[in-house]
PDB file of C-alpha atoms in Angstrom:
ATOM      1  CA  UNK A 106      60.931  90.147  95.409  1.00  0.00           C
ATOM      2  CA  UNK A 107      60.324  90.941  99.080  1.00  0.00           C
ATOM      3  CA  UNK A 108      58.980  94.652  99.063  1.00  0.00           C
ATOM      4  CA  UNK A 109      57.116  94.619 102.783  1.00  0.00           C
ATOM      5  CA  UNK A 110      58.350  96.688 106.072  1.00  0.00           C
ATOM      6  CA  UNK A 111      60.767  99.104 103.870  1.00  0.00           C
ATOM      7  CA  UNK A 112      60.431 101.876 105.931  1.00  0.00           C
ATOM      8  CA  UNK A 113      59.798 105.267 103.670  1.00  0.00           C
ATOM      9  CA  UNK A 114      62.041 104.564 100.885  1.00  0.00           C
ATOM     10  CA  UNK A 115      63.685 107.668  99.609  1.00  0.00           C
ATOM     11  CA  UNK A 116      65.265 108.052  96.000  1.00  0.00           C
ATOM     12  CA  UNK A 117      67.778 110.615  97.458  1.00  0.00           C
ATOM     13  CA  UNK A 118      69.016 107.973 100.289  1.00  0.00           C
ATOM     14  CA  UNK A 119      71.176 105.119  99.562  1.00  0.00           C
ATOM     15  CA  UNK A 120      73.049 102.502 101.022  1.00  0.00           C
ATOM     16  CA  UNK A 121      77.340 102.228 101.010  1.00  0.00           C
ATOM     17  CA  UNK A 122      78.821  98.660 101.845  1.00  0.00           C
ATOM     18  CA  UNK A 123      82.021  99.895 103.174  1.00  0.00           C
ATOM     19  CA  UNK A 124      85.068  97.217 102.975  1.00  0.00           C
ATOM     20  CA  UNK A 125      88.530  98.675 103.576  1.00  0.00           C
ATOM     21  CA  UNK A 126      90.594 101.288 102.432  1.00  0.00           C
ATOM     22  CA  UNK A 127      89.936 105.076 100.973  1.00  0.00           C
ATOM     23  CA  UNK A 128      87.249 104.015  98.217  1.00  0.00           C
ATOM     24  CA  UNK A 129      84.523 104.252 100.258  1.00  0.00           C
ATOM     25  CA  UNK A 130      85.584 107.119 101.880  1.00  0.00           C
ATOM     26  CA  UNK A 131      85.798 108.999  98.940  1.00  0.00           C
ATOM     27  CA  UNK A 132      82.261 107.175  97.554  1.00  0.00           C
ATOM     28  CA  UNK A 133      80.681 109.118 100.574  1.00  0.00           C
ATOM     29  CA  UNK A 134      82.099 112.326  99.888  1.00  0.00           C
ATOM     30  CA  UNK A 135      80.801 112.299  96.584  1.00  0.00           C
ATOM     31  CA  UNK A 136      77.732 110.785  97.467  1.00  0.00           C
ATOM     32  CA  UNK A 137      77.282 113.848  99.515  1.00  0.00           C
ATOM     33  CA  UNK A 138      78.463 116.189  97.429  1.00  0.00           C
ATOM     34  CA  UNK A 139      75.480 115.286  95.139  1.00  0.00           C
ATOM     35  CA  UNK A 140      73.192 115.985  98.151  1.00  0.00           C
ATOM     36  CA  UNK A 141      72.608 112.560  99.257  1.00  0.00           C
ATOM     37  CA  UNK A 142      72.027 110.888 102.131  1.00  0.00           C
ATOM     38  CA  UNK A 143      74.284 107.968 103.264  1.00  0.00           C
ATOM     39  CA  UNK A 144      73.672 105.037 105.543  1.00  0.00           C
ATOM     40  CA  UNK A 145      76.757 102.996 105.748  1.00  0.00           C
ATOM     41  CA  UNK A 146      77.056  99.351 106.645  1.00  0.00           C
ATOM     42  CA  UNK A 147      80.647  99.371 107.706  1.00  0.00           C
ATOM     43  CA  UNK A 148      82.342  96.066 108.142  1.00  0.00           C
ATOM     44  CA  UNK A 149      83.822  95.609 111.409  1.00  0.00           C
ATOM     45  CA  UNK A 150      86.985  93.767 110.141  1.00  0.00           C
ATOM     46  CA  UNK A 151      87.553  95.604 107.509  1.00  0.00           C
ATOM     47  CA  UNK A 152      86.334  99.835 107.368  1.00  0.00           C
ATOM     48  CA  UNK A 153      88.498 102.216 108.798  1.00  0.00           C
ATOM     49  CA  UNK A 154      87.036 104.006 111.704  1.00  0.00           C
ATOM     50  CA  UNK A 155      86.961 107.488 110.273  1.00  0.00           C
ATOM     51  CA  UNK A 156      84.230 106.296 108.595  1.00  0.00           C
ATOM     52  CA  UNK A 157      81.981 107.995 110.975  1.00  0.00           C
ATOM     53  CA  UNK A 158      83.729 111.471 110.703  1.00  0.00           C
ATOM     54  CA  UNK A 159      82.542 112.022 106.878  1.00  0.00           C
ATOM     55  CA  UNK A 160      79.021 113.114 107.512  1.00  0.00           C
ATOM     56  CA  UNK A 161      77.242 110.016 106.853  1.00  0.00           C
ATOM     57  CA  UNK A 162      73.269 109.801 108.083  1.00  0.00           C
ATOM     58  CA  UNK A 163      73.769 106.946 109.857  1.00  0.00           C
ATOM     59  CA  UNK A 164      77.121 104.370 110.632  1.00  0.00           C
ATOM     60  CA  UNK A 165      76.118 101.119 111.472  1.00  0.00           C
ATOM     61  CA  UNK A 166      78.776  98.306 112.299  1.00  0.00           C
ATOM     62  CA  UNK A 167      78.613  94.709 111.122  1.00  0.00           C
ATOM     63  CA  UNK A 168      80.365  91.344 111.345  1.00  0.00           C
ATOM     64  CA  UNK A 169      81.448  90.396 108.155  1.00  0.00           C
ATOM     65  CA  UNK A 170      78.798  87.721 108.719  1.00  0.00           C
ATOM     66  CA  UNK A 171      75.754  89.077 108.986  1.00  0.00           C
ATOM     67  CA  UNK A 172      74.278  89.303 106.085  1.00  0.00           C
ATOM     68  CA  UNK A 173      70.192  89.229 107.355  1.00  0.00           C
ATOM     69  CA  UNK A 174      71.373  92.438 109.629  1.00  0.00           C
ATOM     70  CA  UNK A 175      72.806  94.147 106.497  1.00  0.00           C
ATOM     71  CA  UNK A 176      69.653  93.366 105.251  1.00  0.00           C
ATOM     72  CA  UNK A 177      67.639  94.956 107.959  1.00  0.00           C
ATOM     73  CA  UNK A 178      69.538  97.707 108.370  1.00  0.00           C
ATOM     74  CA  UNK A 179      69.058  98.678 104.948  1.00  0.00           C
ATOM     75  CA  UNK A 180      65.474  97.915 104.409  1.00  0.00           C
ATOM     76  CA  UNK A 181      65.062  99.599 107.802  1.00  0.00           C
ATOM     77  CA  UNK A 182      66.067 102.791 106.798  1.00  0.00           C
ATOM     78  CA  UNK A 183      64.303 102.941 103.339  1.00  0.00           C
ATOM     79  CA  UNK A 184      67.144 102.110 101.543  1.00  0.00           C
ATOM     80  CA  UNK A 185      66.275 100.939  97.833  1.00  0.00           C
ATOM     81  CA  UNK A 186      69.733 101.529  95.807  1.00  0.00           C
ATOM     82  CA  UNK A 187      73.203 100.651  97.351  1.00  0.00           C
ATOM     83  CA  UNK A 188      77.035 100.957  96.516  1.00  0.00           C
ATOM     84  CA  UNK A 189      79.499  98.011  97.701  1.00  0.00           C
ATOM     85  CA  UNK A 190      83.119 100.264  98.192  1.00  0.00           C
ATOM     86  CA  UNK A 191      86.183  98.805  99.499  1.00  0.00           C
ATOM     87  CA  UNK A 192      88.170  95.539  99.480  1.00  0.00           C
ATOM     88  CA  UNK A 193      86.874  92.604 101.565  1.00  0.00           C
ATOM     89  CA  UNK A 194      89.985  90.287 101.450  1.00  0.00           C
ATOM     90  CA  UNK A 195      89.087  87.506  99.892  1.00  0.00           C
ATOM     91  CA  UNK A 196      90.743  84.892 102.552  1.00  0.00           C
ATOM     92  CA  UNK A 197      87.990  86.011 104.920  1.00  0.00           C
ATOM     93  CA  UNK A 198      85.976  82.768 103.913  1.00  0.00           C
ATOM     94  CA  UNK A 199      88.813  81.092 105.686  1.00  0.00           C
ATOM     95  CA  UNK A 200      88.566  82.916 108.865  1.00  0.00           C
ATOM     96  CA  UNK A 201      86.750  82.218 112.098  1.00  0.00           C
ATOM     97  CA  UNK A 202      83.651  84.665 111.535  1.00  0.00           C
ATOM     98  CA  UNK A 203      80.992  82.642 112.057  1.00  0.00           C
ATOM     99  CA  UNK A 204      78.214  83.517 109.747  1.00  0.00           C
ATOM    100  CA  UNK A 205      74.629  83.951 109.787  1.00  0.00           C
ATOM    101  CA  UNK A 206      71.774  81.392 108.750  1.00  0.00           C
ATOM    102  CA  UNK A 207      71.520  83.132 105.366  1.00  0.00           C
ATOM    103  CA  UNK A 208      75.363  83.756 104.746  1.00  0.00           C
ATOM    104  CA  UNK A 209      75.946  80.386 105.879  1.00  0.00           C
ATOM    105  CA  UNK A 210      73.062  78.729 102.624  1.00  0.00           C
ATOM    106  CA  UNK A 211      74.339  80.925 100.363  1.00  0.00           C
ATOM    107  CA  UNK A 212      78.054  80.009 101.014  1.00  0.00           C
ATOM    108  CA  UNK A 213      76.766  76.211 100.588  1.00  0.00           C
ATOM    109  CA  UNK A 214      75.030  76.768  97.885  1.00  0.00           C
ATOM    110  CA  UNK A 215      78.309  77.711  95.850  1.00  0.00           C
ATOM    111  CA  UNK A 216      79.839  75.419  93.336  1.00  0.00           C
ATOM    112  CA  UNK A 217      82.900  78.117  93.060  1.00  0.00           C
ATOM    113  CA  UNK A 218      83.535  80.679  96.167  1.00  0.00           C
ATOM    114  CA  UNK A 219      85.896  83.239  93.427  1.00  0.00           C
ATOM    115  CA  UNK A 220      85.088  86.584  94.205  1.00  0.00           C
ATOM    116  CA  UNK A 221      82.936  86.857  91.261  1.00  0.00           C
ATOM    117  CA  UNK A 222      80.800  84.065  92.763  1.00  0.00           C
ATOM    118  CA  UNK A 223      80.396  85.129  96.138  1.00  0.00           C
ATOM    119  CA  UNK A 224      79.724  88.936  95.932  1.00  0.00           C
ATOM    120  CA  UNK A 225      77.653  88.160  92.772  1.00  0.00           C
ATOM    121  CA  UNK A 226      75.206  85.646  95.265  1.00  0.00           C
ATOM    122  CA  UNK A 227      75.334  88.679  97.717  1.00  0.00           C
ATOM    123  CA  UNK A 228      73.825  91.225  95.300  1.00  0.00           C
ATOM    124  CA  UNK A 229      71.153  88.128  94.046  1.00  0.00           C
ATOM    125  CA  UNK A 230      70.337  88.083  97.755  1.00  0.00           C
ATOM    126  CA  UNK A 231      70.076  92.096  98.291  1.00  0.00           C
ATOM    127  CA  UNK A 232      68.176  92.141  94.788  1.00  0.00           C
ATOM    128  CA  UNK A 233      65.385  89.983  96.237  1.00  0.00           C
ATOM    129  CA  UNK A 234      64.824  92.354  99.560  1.00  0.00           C
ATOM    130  CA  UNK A 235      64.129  94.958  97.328  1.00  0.00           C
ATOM    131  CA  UNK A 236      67.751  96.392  97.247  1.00  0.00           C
ATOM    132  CA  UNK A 237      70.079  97.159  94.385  1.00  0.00           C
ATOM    133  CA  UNK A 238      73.530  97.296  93.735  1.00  0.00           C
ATOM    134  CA  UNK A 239      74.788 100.744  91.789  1.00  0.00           C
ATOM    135  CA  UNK A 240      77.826 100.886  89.922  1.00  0.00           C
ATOM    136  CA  UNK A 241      80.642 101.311  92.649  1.00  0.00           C
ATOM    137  CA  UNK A 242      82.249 104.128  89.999  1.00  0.00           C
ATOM    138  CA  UNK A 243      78.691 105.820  89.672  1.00  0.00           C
ATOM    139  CA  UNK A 244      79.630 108.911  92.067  1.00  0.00           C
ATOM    140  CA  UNK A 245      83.369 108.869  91.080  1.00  0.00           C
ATOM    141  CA  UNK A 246      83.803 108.851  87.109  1.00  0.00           C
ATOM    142  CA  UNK A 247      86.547 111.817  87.307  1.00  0.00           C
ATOM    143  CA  UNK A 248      88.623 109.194  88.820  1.00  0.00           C
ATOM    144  CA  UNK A 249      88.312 106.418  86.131  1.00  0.00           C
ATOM    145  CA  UNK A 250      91.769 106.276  84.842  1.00  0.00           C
ATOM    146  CA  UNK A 251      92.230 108.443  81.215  1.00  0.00           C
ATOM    147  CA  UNK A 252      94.093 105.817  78.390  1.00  0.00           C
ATOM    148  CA  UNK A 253      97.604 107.360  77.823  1.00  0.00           C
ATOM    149  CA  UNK A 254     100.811 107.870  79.989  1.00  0.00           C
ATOM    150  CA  UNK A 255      99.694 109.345  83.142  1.00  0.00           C
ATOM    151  CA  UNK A 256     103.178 110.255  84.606  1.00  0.00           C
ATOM    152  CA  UNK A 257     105.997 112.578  83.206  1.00  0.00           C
ATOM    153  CA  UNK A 258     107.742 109.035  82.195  1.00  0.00           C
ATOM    154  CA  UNK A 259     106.288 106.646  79.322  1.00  0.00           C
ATOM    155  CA  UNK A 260     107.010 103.247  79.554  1.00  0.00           C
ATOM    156  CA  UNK A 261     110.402 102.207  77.861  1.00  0.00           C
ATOM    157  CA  UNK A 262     110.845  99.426  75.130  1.00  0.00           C
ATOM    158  CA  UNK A 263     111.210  96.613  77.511  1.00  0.00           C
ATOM    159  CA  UNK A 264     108.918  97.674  79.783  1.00  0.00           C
ATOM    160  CA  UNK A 265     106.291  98.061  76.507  1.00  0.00           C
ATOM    161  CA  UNK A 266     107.523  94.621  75.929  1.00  0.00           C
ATOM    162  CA  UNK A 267     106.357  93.718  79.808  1.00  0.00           C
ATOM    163  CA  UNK A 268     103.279  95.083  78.981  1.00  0.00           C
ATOM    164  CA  UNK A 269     102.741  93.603  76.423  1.00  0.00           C
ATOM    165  CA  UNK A 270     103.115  90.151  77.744  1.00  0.00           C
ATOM    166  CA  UNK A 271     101.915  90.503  81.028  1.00  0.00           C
ATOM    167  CA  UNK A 272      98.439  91.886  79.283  1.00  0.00           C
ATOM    168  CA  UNK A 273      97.820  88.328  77.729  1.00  0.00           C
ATOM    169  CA  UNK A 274      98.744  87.024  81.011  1.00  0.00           C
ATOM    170  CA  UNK A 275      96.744  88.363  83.145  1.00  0.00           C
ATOM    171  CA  UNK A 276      93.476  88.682  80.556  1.00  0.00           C
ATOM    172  CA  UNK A 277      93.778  84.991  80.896  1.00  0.00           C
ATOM    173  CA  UNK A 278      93.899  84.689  84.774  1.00  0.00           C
ATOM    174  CA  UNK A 279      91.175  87.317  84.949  1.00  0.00           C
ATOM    175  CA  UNK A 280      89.098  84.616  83.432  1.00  0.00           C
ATOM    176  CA  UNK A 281      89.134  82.519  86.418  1.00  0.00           C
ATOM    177  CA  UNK A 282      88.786  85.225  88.594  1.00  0.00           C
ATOM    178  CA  UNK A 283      91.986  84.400  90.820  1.00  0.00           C
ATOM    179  CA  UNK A 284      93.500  87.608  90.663  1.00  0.00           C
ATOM    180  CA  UNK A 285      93.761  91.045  88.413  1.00  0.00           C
ATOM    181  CA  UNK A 286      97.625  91.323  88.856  1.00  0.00           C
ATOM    182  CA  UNK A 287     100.900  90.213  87.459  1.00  0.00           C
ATOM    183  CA  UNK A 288     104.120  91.422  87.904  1.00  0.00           C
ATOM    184  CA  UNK A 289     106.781  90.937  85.087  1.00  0.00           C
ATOM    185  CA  UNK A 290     110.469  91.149  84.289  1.00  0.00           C
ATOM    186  CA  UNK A 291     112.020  90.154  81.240  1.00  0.00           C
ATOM    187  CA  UNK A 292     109.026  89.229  79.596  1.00  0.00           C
ATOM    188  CA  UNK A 293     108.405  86.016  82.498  1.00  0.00           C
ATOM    189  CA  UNK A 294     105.926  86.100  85.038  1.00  0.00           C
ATOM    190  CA  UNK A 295     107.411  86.553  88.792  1.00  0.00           C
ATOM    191  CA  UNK A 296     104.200  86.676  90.287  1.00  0.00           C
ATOM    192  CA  UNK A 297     100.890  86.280  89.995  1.00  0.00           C
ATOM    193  CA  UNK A 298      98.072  88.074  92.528  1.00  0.00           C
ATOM    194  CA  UNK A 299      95.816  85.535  94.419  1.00  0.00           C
ATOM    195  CA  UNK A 300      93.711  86.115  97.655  1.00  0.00           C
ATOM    196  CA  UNK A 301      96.685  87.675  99.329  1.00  0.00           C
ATOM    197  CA  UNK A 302      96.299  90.821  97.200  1.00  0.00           C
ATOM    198  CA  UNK A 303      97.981  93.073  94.899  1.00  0.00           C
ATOM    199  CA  UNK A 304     100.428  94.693  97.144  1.00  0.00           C
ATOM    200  CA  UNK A 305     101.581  91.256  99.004  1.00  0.00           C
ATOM    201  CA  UNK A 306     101.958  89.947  95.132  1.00  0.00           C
ATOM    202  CA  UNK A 307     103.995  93.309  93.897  1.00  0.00           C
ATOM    203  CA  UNK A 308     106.490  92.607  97.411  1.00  0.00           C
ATOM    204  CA  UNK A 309     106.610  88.644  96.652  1.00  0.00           C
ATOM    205  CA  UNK A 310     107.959  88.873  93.291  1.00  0.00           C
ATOM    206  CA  UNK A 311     110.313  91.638  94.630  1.00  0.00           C
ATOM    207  CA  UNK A 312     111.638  89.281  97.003  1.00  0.00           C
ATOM    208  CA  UNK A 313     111.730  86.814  94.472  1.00  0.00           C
ATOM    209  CA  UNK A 314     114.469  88.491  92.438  1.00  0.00           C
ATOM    210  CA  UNK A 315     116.268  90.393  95.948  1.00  0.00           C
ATOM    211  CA  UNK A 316     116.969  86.497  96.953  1.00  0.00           C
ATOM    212  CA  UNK A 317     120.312  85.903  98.139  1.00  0.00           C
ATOM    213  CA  UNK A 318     120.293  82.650  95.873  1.00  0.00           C
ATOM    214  CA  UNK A 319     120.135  84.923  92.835  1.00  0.00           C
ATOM    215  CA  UNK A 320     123.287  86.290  94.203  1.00  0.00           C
ATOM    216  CA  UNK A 321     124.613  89.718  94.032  1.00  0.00           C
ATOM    217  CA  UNK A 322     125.881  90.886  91.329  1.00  0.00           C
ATOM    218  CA  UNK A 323     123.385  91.757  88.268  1.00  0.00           C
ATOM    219  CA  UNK A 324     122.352  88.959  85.920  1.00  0.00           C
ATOM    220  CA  UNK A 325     122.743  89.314  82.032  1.00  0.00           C
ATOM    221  CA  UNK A 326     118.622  89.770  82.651  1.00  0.00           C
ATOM    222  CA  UNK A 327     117.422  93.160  84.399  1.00  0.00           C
ATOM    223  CA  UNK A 328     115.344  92.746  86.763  1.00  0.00           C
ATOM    224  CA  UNK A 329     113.221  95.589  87.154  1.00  0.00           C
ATOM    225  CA  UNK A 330     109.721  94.675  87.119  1.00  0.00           C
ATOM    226  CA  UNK A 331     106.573  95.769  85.639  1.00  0.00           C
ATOM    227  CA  UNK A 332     103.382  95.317  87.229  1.00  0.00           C
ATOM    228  CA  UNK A 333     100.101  94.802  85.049  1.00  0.00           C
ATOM    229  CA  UNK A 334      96.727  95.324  86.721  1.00  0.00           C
ATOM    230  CA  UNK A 335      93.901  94.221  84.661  1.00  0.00           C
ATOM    231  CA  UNK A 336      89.658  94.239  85.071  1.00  0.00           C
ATOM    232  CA  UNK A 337      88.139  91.091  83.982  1.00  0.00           C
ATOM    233  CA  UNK A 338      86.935  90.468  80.780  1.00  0.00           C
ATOM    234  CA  UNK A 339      83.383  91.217  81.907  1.00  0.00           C
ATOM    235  CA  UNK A 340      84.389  93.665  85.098  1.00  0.00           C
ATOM    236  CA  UNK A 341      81.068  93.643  86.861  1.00  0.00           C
ATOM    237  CA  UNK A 342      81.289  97.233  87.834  1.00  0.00           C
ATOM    238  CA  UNK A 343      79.147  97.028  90.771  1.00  0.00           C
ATOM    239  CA  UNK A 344      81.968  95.453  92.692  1.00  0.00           C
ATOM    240  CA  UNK A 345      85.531  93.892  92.607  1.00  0.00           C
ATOM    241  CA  UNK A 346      86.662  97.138  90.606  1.00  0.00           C
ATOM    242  CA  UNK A 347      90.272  97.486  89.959  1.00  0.00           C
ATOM    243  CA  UNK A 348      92.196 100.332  92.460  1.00  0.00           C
ATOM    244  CA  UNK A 349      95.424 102.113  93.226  1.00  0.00           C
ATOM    245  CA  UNK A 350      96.402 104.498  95.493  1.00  0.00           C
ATOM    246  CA  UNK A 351      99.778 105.590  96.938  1.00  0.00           C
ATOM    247  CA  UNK A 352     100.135 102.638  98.960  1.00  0.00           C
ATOM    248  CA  UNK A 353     100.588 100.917  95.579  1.00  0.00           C
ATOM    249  CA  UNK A 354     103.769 103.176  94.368  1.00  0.00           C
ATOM    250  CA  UNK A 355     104.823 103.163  97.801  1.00  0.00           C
ATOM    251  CA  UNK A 356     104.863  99.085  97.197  1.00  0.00           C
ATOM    252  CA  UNK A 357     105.924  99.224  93.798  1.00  0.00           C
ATOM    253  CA  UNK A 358     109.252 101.016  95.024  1.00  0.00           C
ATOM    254  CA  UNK A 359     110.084  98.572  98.005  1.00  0.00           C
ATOM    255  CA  UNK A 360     110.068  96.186  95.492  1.00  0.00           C
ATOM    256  CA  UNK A 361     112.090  97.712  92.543  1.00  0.00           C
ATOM    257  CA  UNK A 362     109.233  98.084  90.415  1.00  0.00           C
ATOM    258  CA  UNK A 363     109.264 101.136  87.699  1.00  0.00           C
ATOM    259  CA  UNK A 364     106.158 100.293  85.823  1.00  0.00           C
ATOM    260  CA  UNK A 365     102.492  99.913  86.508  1.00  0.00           C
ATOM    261  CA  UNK A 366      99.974  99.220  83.639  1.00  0.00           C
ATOM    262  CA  UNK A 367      96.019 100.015  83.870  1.00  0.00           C
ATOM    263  CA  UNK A 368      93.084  99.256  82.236  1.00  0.00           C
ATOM    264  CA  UNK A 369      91.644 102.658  80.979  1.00  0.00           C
ATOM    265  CA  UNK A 370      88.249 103.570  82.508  1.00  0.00           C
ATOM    266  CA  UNK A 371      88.088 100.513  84.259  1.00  0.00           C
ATOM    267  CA  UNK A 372      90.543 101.278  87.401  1.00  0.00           C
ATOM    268  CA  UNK A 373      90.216 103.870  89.481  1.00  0.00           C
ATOM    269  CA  UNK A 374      93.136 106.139  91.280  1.00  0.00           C
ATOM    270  CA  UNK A 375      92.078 107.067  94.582  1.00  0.00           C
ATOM    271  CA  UNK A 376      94.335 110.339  95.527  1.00  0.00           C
ATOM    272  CA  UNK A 377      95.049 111.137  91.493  1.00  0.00           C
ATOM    273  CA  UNK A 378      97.104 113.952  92.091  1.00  0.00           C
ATOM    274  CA  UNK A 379      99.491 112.789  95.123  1.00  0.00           C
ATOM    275  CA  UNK A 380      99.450 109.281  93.520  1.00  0.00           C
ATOM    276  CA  UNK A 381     101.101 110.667  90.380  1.00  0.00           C
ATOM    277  CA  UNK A 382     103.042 113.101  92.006  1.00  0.00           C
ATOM    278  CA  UNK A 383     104.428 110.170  93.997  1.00  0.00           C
ATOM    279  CA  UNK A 384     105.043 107.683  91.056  1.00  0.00           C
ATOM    280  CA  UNK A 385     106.777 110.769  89.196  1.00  0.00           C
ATOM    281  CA  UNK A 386     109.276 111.374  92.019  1.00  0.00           C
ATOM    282  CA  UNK A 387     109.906 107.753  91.917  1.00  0.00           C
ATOM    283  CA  UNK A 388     110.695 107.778  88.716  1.00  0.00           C
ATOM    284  CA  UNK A 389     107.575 105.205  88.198  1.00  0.00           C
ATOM    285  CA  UNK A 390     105.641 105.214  84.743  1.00  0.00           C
ATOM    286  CA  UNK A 391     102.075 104.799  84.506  1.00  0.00           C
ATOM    287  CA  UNK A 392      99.957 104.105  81.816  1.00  0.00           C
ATOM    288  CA  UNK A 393      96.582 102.871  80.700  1.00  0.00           C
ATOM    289  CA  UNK A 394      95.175 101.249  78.109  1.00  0.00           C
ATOM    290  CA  UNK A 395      92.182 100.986  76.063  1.00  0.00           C
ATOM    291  CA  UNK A 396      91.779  96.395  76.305  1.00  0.00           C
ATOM    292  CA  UNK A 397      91.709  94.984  73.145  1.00  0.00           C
ATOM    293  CA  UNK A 398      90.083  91.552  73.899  1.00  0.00           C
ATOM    294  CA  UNK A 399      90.416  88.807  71.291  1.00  0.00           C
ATOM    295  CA  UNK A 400      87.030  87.039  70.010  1.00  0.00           C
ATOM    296  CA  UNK A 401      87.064  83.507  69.425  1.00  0.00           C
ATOM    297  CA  UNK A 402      87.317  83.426  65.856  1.00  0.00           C
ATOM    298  CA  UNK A 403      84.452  80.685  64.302  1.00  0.00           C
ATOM    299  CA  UNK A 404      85.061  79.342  60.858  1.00  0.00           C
ATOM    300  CA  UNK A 405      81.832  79.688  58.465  1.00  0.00           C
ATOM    301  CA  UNK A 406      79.926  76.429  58.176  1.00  0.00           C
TER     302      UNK A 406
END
């Protein structure tokens, strides 16, 4: 492990990768909350901007390929322990950032560039300079969603039916680390969450079943649809974390969805109150669930 030219490190400093969205927003309130100092590495294609209006020690702004500068700012200021907050789409390793010698081995060095893969080489990488990844839910554990109906609403039969199915669904897509989302009507899949996200999957299958060749008039089938948003079976919680805010019910209504299952303490609801408050004048159920994964079951020899 390289250890040389930290400068000072300092137990009550740490680092925040900031990708986009509120979550790391809300990870450097609480960081400071606790009395810590922040140094952000904000992502220039992704972090909002108001970023720099939450007190942090230091903002510094990065391509999303330059890695060795993330690394120097970091071990620069003394940083020893980081957080990584905030989506990084995914279809950024199709763009036309160009990145640096480092970025550029480890991307080559991948046999499989899932999410998984890629942030997982990026925290191997940080390891070795000396810096480590926290738990991106360390500072915000009030905001782990509870198991139970969340809203005023609990899910009806067919929507527990949804559930149900779209569970088993998406435990087995989780696997492969292609998305954490399905969205479900009738007990049949309408759509299934790659690198375009959970939102641009929830408005797909919406348009799915608003098509004009469906025609107009309701089908013996309803469909309303459920969406199911799973961690992986082994959710590194360092990264990748599961997360809704009121952009998702604000989604889920444009397209005609009344139901949104969780895993419990593995998602996190950014905005708790107004999110619920939201999904309750919708007339939107949540709920979350303890996972119940199923182990291989090996005959005795």
């Amino acid at each position: 492990m390289t250890t040389d030219n930290v400068s000072n490190p300092t137990p009550s400093r740490i680092g925040l990768i900031a990708g986009n969205g509120r979550f790391p927003l809300l990870v450097l309130d609480a960081a400071r909350s606790q009395g810590l100092e922040v140094v952000v590495a904000a992502i220039r294609e992704e972090t909002f901007p108001e970023i720099e209006q939450h007190g942090a020690a230091a903002v510094h702004w990065l391509s999303l390929g330059e890695l060795s500068r993330l690394i120097e700012t970091f071990r620069s200021a003394g940083i020893t322990r980081a957080i990584m907050a905030g989506q990084v789409k995914h279809k950024q390793i199709f763009s036309s950032i160009k990145p640096d010698w480092r970025l550029a081995k480890l991307l080559l060095s991948l046999t499989t560039r899932n999410t998984d893969s890629l942030i997982g080489a990026v925290s191997k990488v940080l390891a070795d300079e000396g810096i480590t990844l926290m738990n991106s839910t360390a500072l915000l554990e009030p905001l782990l969603a509870p198991e139970g109906v969340l809203t005023r609403r609990a899910p009806t039969d067919a929507e527990q039916t949804n559930i149900t199915y779209g569970r088993a669904v998406a435990d087995h897509l989780s696997r492969f680390d292609i998305g954490q989302t399905v969205v479900i009507a009738e007990a049949a899949c309408v759509a299934v969450e790659a690198m375009e996200g959970t939102d641009a999957a929830i408005l797909r299958a919406g348009e799915i079943l608003k098509s004009p060749s469906l025609g107009g008039q309701p089908s013996t089938l309803s469909r309303a649809l459920t969406v199911v948003k799973v961690a992986k079976p082994n959710q590194d919680m360092r990264f990748d974390v599961p997360v809704i805010g009121l952009k998702t019910v604000e989604t889920m209504k444009q397209a005609g969805a009344a139901c949104l299952a969780l895993d419990a303490g593995r998602c996190l609801l950014l905005d708790k109150d107004a999110l619920l408050a939201a999904a309750d004048e919708a007339g939107i159920c949540i709920v979350a669930e303890t996972p119940v994964r199923h182990i291989p079951h090996h005959p005795a020899s």
